[in-house]
Amino acid sequence: MKIAVIGGAGYIGSHTIIELYKAGHSVVAVDNLVNSCDESLRRVAEIIGQPVPFIKADARDAAAMDKIFKENHFDACIHFAGLKAVGESVAKPLEYYENNMNATFVLLNAMRNNGCKNFIFSSSATVYGNPAEIPITEKCPKGAITNPYGQTKSMLEQVLIDVQKAAPEWNVVLLRYFNPIGAHPSGRIGEDPNGIPNNLMPYITQTAVGIRKELGVFGNDYDTPDGTGVRDYIHVCDLASGHVSALKAIENKCGLAIYNLGTGHGYSVLDVVHAFEKVNGIKVPYSIKPRRAGDIATCYCNPEKAYKELGWKAQFGIEEMCRDAWNWQKNNPNGYRKG
Ligand code: NAD
Ligand code: WQD
């Protein structure tokens, strides 16, 4: 299939392009580079041994999206483009709603105007709020969301459900990602956050490489085995291959389909720190800090539905996630931009 990969220069998009090529698909990556740089795509090209067609454009630019969809006759669109920092979204709600909602509206219109009816959306476990059940199945009701970023995911899921209902010939797959970490095993592409990382793994790798002094562990008084927060970390390459599987659902005319993409295993913050130290033979200094506002104790999924219906399941364990995250960080201590 020929796939439009919107937000393709970013962390998950760049890894997904590799899996798409491996499965025999072709892509055009589109990105405005607001949170990435095209060096990621140059390195993807190096890994796959062929150039990655790339168009620098903003997904909110209706004329640009219309032209791209008109000229390319895509079979499907995978939509990664969005702003994703939870804390920043609380400080800049308008920017988050404006970017994430409008980008999706404009894309859907460009698709409708040009006969592309297959859409894969990057949703998030955040739509479950403080989950009503653990492990979380797709039947779990959506929960109260405490930040504008999460609201955009939940609202866009509803928009997409309604769009598909009104046009049943569309196939729409909502992928609810759990916590993607790690990097391509080559160490050439990985997560390159701007400024101080919000997420656990980039904070750990930046501490290990000496950019940060110590990791703050946000709370050790949760109702979890060691008191620290438990999450379902998933290797970004496994998450990427989940998109290839989602294309199979589209080929089978799934209509609307919703899948959790996680491993089904919950690891605490200290489990991750200790796994990272053990597999990489490097210390991660840390101290216990107060809880972070909006955090929940435990979040991990039941990934059976994706396995039963798509044959997809995660292949990598926490050791590989920690090994590959460190391989990326130590080979690119300043990410893509500075060497
Ligand atoms: P990322 O920031 O690395 O990638 C997103 C890409 O979209 C970036 O390259 C950015 O430049 C681009 N972009 C943003 N707004 C755009 C616009 N208006 N037009 C064109 N390009 C635009 O983030 P990621 O971690 O790769 O996440 C990809 C998607 O998955 C996002 O939608 C994110 O919300 C979602 N998601 C991420 C996680 C996670 O933990 N990383 C978890 C759940 C869901
Ligand atoms: C994981 C655990 C923290 C940093 C977020 C978004 C979610 C999704 C994935 C996009 C928690 C603890 C973290 C640190 C710490 N993104 N932690 N010290 O919060 O599960 O999910 O990213 O959709 O929507 O909310 O991920 O990596 O920030 O935190 O102790 O410096 O690590 O408290 O228990 P989270 P995270």
Coordinates of C-alpha atoms and ligand atoms in Angstrom, one line a residue:
M1 CA 0.0 0.0 0.0
K2 CA 1.0 3.6 -0.4
I3 CA 0.8 5.3 2.9
A4 CA 0.8 9.0 4.0
V5 CA 2.7 9.2 7.2
I6 CA 1.8 12.5 8.8
G7 CA 4.2 13.4 11.6
G8 CA 6.6 10.9 10.0
A9 CA 9.8 12.7 11.2
G10 CA 8.9 12.2 14.9
Y11 CA 9.9 9.5 17.3
I12 CA 7.2 6.9 16.6
G13 CA 6.7 7.9 12.9
S14 CA 10.3 7.4 12.0
H15 CA 10.4 4.0 13.5
T16 CA 7.1 3.1 11.9
I17 CA 8.4 4.0 8.4
I18 CA 11.1 1.3 8.8
E19 CA 8.5 -1.3 9.6
L20 CA 6.3 -0.2 6.7
Y21 CA 9.2 -0.6 4.3
K22 CA 10.1 -4.0 5.7
A23 CA 6.5 -5.1 5.1
G24 CA 6.7 -3.9 1.5
H25 CA 4.7 -0.7 1.7
S26 CA 5.7 2.7 0.3
V27 CA 5.4 6.0 2.2
V28 CA 5.4 9.7 1.8
A29 CA 6.4 11.4 5.1
V30 CA 4.8 14.7 5.9
D31 CA 5.9 16.9 8.9
N32 CA 6.2 20.5 9.8
L33 CA 9.3 19.7 12.0
V34 CA 7.8 21.6 15.0
N35 CA 9.1 18.8 17.3
S36 CA 11.6 16.9 15.1
C37 CA 14.1 17.4 12.3
D38 CA 14.6 15.8 8.9
E39 CA 17.9 14.2 10.0
S40 CA 15.7 11.4 11.5
L41 CA 14.4 10.6 8.0
R42 CA 17.9 10.8 6.5
R43 CA 18.9 8.1 9.0
V44 CA 15.8 6.0 8.3
A45 CA 16.9 6.2 4.6
E46 CA 20.3 4.9 5.7
I47 CA 18.7 2.0 7.6
I48 CA 16.3 1.0 4.8
G49 CA 18.8 1.6 2.0
Q50 CA 16.6 4.0 0.0
P51 CA 15.5 7.6 0.3
V52 CA 12.3 8.4 2.2
P53 CA 10.1 10.8 0.2
F54 CA 9.5 13.8 2.5
I55 CA 7.3 16.9 2.2
K56 CA 7.7 19.6 4.8
A57 CA 4.2 20.9 5.4
D58 CA 1.8 21.7 8.2
A59 CA -1.1 19.3 8.5
R60 CA -3.3 22.4 9.3
D61 CA -2.5 23.8 5.8
A62 CA -5.6 22.8 3.8
A63 CA -4.2 23.7 0.4
A64 CA -1.0 21.8 1.0
M65 CA -2.8 18.7 2.3
D66 CA -5.2 18.8 -0.6
K67 CA -2.4 18.9 -3.1
I68 CA -0.4 16.1 -1.3
F69 CA -3.5 13.8 -1.3
K70 CA -4.4 14.7 -4.8
E71 CA -1.0 14.0 -6.2
N72 CA -0.3 10.8 -4.4
H73 CA -3.4 8.6 -4.5
F74 CA -2.7 7.2 -1.0
D75 CA -4.3 3.9 0.1
A76 CA -4.1 4.9 3.7
C77 CA -3.0 7.7 6.1
I78 CA -1.3 7.2 9.4
H79 CA -1.7 10.3 11.5
F80 CA 1.1 10.9 14.1
A81 CA 1.2 14.7 13.9
G82 CA 0.4 16.4 17.2
L83 CA 1.8 18.2 20.2
K84 CA 2.3 15.7 23.0
A85 CA 3.7 17.2 26.2
V86 CA 1.1 16.8 28.9
G87 CA 2.5 19.5 31.2
E88 CA 2.9 22.0 28.4
S89 CA -0.7 21.4 27.3
V90 CA -1.9 22.6 30.7
A91 CA 0.0 25.8 30.2
K92 CA -0.9 26.2 26.5
P93 CA -4.3 24.7 26.1
L94 CA -5.2 26.8 23.1
E95 CA -2.1 25.8 21.2
Y96 CA -2.8 22.1 21.9
Y97 CA -6.4 22.2 21.0
E98 CA -5.7 24.3 17.9
N99 CA -2.9 22.1 16.5
N100 CA -4.2 18.7 17.4
M101 CA -7.8 19.2 16.5
N102 CA -7.3 21.3 13.3
A103 CA -4.5 19.1 11.9
T104 CA -6.9 16.1 12.1
F105 CA -9.9 18.0 10.7
V106 CA -7.9 19.3 7.7
L107 CA -6.4 15.8 7.1
L108 CA -9.8 14.2 7.1
N109 CA -11.2 16.8 4.7
A110 CA -8.2 16.3 2.3
M111 CA -8.8 12.5 2.5
R112 CA -12.5 12.9 1.8
N113 CA -11.9 15.2 -1.1
N114 CA -9.4 12.9 -2.7
G115 CA -11.0 9.4 -2.1
C116 CA -8.6 8.1 0.6
K117 CA -10.8 6.3 3.2
N118 CA -8.4 4.5 5.4
F119 CA -7.1 6.1 8.6
I120 CA -4.9 5.1 11.5
F121 CA -4.9 7.4 14.5
S122 CA -2.3 7.7 17.3
S123 CA -4.4 7.6 20.4
S124 CA -3.2 7.0 23.9
A125 CA -3.8 5.1 27.1
T126 CA -4.5 8.5 28.5
V127 CA -8.1 8.2 27.3
Y128 CA -8.8 5.6 30.0
G129 CA -8.0 8.3 32.7
N130 CA -7.6 6.5 36.0
P131 CA -8.7 3.2 34.6
A132 CA -11.8 1.4 35.8
E133 CA -10.1 -2.0 35.3
I134 CA -6.6 -3.4 35.3
P135 CA -5.4 -4.9 33.0
I136 CA -7.2 -2.5 30.7
T137 CA -9.2 -4.0 27.8
E138 CA -10.6 -1.9 25.0
K139 CA -14.0 -2.3 26.6
C140 CA -12.9 -0.3 29.6
P141 CA -14.8 3.0 29.7
K142 CA -13.0 6.2 28.9
G143 CA -12.2 8.1 32.1
A144 CA -11.8 11.6 33.4
I145 CA -8.9 13.2 31.7
T146 CA -6.9 15.9 33.6
N147 CA -5.1 17.7 30.8
P148 CA -5.8 19.3 27.4
Y149 CA -3.4 17.0 25.5
G150 CA -5.4 13.9 26.7
Q151 CA -8.6 15.7 25.9
T152 CA -7.6 16.2 22.3
K153 CA -7.0 12.4 22.0
S154 CA -10.3 11.6 23.5
M155 CA -12.2 14.2 21.5
L156 CA -10.5 13.1 18.3
E157 CA -11.4 9.5 18.9
Q158 CA -15.1 10.6 19.1
V159 CA -14.7 12.7 15.9
L160 CA -13.3 9.7 14.1
I161 CA -16.0 7.3 15.4
D162 CA -18.7 9.7 14.2
V163 CA -16.9 10.2 10.8
Q164 CA -16.7 6.4 10.3
K165 CA -20.4 6.0 11.4
A166 CA -21.5 8.5 8.8
A167 CA -19.4 6.9 6.1
P168 CA -19.3 3.2 6.8
E169 CA -17.0 2.5 3.8
W170 CA -14.2 4.2 5.8
N171 CA -11.9 2.1 7.8
V172 CA -10.6 3.8 10.9
V173 CA -8.2 2.3 13.4
L174 CA -7.7 3.9 16.8
L175 CA -4.5 2.7 18.3
R176 CA -4.2 3.4 22.0
Y177 CA -0.5 3.4 22.8
F178 CA 0.8 2.6 26.3
N179 CA 4.3 3.9 27.1
P180 CA 6.6 3.7 24.1
I181 CA 10.4 3.7 25.0
G182 CA 13.6 2.4 23.4
A183 CA 15.0 3.0 20.0
H184 CA 15.9 1.2 16.8
P185 CA 18.6 -1.4 17.6
S186 CA 21.0 0.4 15.2
G187 CA 21.2 3.3 17.6
R188 CA 20.8 5.7 14.6
I189 CA 17.2 6.9 15.4
G190 CA 15.5 7.4 18.8
E191 CA 13.6 9.8 21.0
D192 CA 15.0 13.3 21.0
P193 CA 13.0 15.5 23.3
N194 CA 13.4 19.2 23.4
G195 CA 14.7 20.6 26.8
I196 CA 14.2 18.8 30.0
P197 CA 12.5 15.4 29.3
N198 CA 9.0 14.9 30.8
N199 CA 9.0 11.2 30.3
L200 CA 10.8 8.6 32.4
M201 CA 13.1 6.9 29.9
P202 CA 14.7 9.9 28.3
Y203 CA 15.2 11.3 31.8
I204 CA 17.0 8.1 32.8
T205 CA 19.2 8.0 29.6
Q206 CA 20.1 11.7 30.0
T207 CA 21.0 11.1 33.7
A208 CA 23.1 8.1 32.7
V209 CA 25.0 10.1 30.1
G210 CA 25.6 12.9 32.5
I211 CA 23.3 15.6 31.1
R212 CA 21.1 15.5 34.2
K213 CA 22.4 15.1 37.7
E214 CA 19.8 12.6 39.0
L215 CA 16.4 11.2 38.3
G216 CA 13.5 12.4 40.4
V217 CA 11.2 9.5 41.2
F218 CA 7.7 11.1 41.4
G219 CA 6.3 9.5 44.5
N220 CA 6.9 6.2 46.4
D221 CA 3.7 6.0 48.3
Y222 CA 1.4 4.7 45.5
D223 CA -0.6 1.5 46.1
T224 CA 1.9 -0.6 44.0
P225 CA 4.4 -3.3 45.0
D226 CA 7.2 -0.8 45.6
G227 CA 5.2 2.4 45.9
T228 CA 6.3 3.9 42.6
G229 CA 4.0 4.2 39.5
V230 CA 3.5 1.2 37.3
R231 CA 3.2 1.5 33.5
D232 CA 3.1 -0.7 30.4
Y233 CA 6.3 0.2 28.6
I234 CA 6.5 -1.0 25.0
H235 CA 9.5 -1.0 22.7
V236 CA 9.0 1.6 20.0
C237 CA 9.8 -1.0 17.3
D238 CA 7.0 -3.2 18.6
L239 CA 4.7 -0.2 18.6
A240 CA 5.8 0.5 15.0
S241 CA 5.0 -3.0 13.8
G242 CA 1.5 -2.6 15.4
H243 CA 0.8 -0.1 12.6
V244 CA 1.7 -2.6 9.9
S245 CA -0.8 -5.0 11.6
A246 CA -3.4 -2.2 11.7
L247 CA -3.1 -2.0 7.9
K248 CA -4.1 -5.6 7.8
A249 CA -7.3 -4.7 9.6
I250 CA -7.9 -2.1 7.0
E251 CA -7.3 -4.6 4.2
N252 CA -9.9 -6.8 5.9
K253 CA -12.4 -3.8 5.8
C254 CA -12.5 -3.5 9.6
G255 CA -14.8 -0.4 9.6
L256 CA -14.1 1.0 13.1
A257 CA -11.5 -0.8 15.2
I258 CA -9.8 0.1 18.5
Y259 CA -6.7 -1.7 19.8
N260 CA -4.5 -1.3 22.9
L261 CA -0.8 -1.5 21.9
G262 CA 1.1 -2.5 25.0
T263 CA 2.9 -5.6 26.3
G264 CA 0.5 -6.4 29.1
H265 CA 3.3 -6.2 31.7
G266 CA 3.4 -3.5 34.4
Y267 CA 6.8 -2.2 35.6
S268 CA 7.3 0.3 38.3
V269 CA 9.7 3.3 38.0
L270 CA 12.2 1.5 40.2
D271 CA 11.9 -1.7 38.1
V272 CA 12.8 0.3 35.1
V273 CA 15.7 2.0 36.8
H274 CA 17.1 -1.3 38.0
A275 CA 16.6 -3.1 34.7
F276 CA 18.4 -0.2 33.0
E277 CA 21.3 -0.4 35.5
K278 CA 21.6 -4.2 35.1
V279 CA 21.5 -4.5 31.4
N280 CA 23.7 -1.5 30.7
G281 CA 26.1 -1.8 33.6
I282 CA 25.7 1.9 34.5
K283 CA 24.3 3.6 37.6
V284 CA 21.3 5.9 37.5
P285 CA 21.4 8.2 40.6
Y286 CA 17.9 9.0 41.8
S287 CA 16.0 10.5 44.7
I288 CA 12.4 10.3 45.7
K289 CA 10.3 13.4 45.0
P290 CA 6.7 14.3 45.6
R291 CA 4.0 12.8 43.3
R292 CA 3.5 14.6 40.0
A293 CA 0.1 16.2 39.6
G294 CA -2.2 14.1 37.4
D295 CA -0.3 10.8 37.7
I296 CA -2.1 7.6 38.4
A297 CA -0.7 4.6 40.3
T298 CA -1.1 1.8 37.8
C299 CA -1.7 1.5 34.0
Y300 CA -1.2 -1.6 32.0
C301 CA -3.2 -3.3 29.3
N302 CA -4.6 -6.5 28.2
P303 CA -3.2 -6.7 24.6
E304 CA -5.1 -9.9 23.6
K305 CA -7.5 -8.2 21.2
A306 CA -4.6 -7.1 18.9
Y307 CA -3.2 -10.6 19.1
K308 CA -6.5 -12.4 18.4
E309 CA -7.6 -10.1 15.5
L310 CA -4.3 -9.0 14.0
G311 CA -1.8 -11.5 15.1
W312 CA 0.2 -8.7 16.7
K313 CA 2.1 -8.9 20.0
A314 CA 5.1 -7.2 21.4
Q315 CA 8.4 -9.2 20.9
F316 CA 10.8 -7.2 23.0
G317 CA 11.1 -7.2 26.8
I318 CA 12.1 -4.5 29.3
E319 CA 15.8 -5.5 28.9
E320 CA 15.8 -4.8 25.1
M321 CA 13.9 -1.6 25.7
C322 CA 16.6 -0.4 28.2
R323 CA 19.5 -1.6 26.1
D324 CA 18.2 0.1 22.9
A325 CA 17.3 3.4 24.7
W326 CA 20.9 3.5 26.1
N327 CA 22.5 2.5 22.7
W328 CA 20.7 5.5 21.1
Q329 CA 21.6 8.0 23.9
K330 CA 25.2 7.1 24.3
N331 CA 25.8 7.2 20.5
N332 CA 23.9 10.5 20.2
P333 CA 24.3 12.3 23.5
N334 CA 22.8 15.5 22.2
G335 CA 20.2 13.8 20.0
Y336 CA 20.0 14.6 16.2
R337 CA 20.8 18.2 16.2
K338 CA 24.2 18.4 17.8
G339 CA 26.1 15.4 16.7
Ligands
NAD1 P1 6.8 13.4 18.2 O1 6.6 14.8 18.6 O2 8.2 12.9 18.1 O3 6.2 13.2 16.7 C1 5.0 14.0 16.3 C2 5.5 14.7 15.0 O4 4.4 15.5 14.5 C3 6.7 15.6 15.1 O5 7.6 15.3 14.2 C4 6.1 17.0 14.9 O6 7.0 17.8 14.2 C5 4.9 16.7 14.0 N1 3.8 17.7 14.0 C6 3.2 18.2 15.1 N2 2.2 19.0 14.7 C7 2.2 19.0 13.3 C8 1.5 19.7 12.3 N3 0.5 20.6 12.7 N4 1.7 19.5 11.1 C9 2.7 18.6 10.7 N5 3.5 17.9 11.6 C10 3.2 18.2 12.9 O7 5.8 12.5 19.0 P2 5.7 10.9 19.0 O8 6.2 10.4 20.4 O9 6.3 10.3 17.8 O10 4.1 10.7 19.0 C11 3.4 10.5 17.8 C12 1.9 10.5 18.1 O11 1.7 9.5 19.0 C13 1.4 11.8 18.7 O12 0.2 12.1 18.1 C14 1.3 11.5 20.1 O13 0.4 12.3 20.8 C15 0.9 10.0 20.1 N6 1.3 9.3 21.4 C16 2.6 9.4 21.8 C17 3.0 8.7 23.0 C18 4.4 8.8 23.5 O14 4.6 8.5 24.7 N7 5.4 9.1 22.7 C19 2.0 8.0 23.7 C20 0.7 7.9 23.2 C21 0.4 8.6 22.0
WQD2 C1 6.0 7.1 33.7 C2 6.2 6.9 35.2 C3 5.9 8.9 36.5 C4 9.4 11.0 34.8 C5 2.8 10.0 29.5 C6 1.5 10.7 29.1 C7 0.7 9.7 28.3 C8 1.5 9.1 27.1 C9 2.8 8.6 27.6 C10 1.2 10.5 25.2 C11 5.2 7.7 36.0 C12 7.4 8.4 36.5 C13 8.4 10.1 35.1 C14 10.4 11.3 35.8 C15 9.3 9.7 37.3 N1 1.9 10.1 26.2 N2 8.4 9.5 36.3 N3 10.3 10.7 37.0 O1 2.9 9.8 32.6 O2 2.7 7.3 32.1 O3 2.5 8.9 30.3 O4 3.5 9.6 28.4 O5 0.1 10.1 24.9 O6 -0.4 10.4 27.8 O7 0.7 11.1 30.3 O8 4.7 8.5 31.2 O9 7.1 8.5 31.2 O10 5.9 10.6 32.0 O11 5.9 8.5 33.4 O12 9.3 9.2 38.4 O13 11.3 12.2 35.7 O14 7.5 7.5 35.5 O15 5.5 9.5 37.7 O16 4.9 6.9 37.1 P1 3.1 8.6 31.7 P2 6.0 9.1 31.9

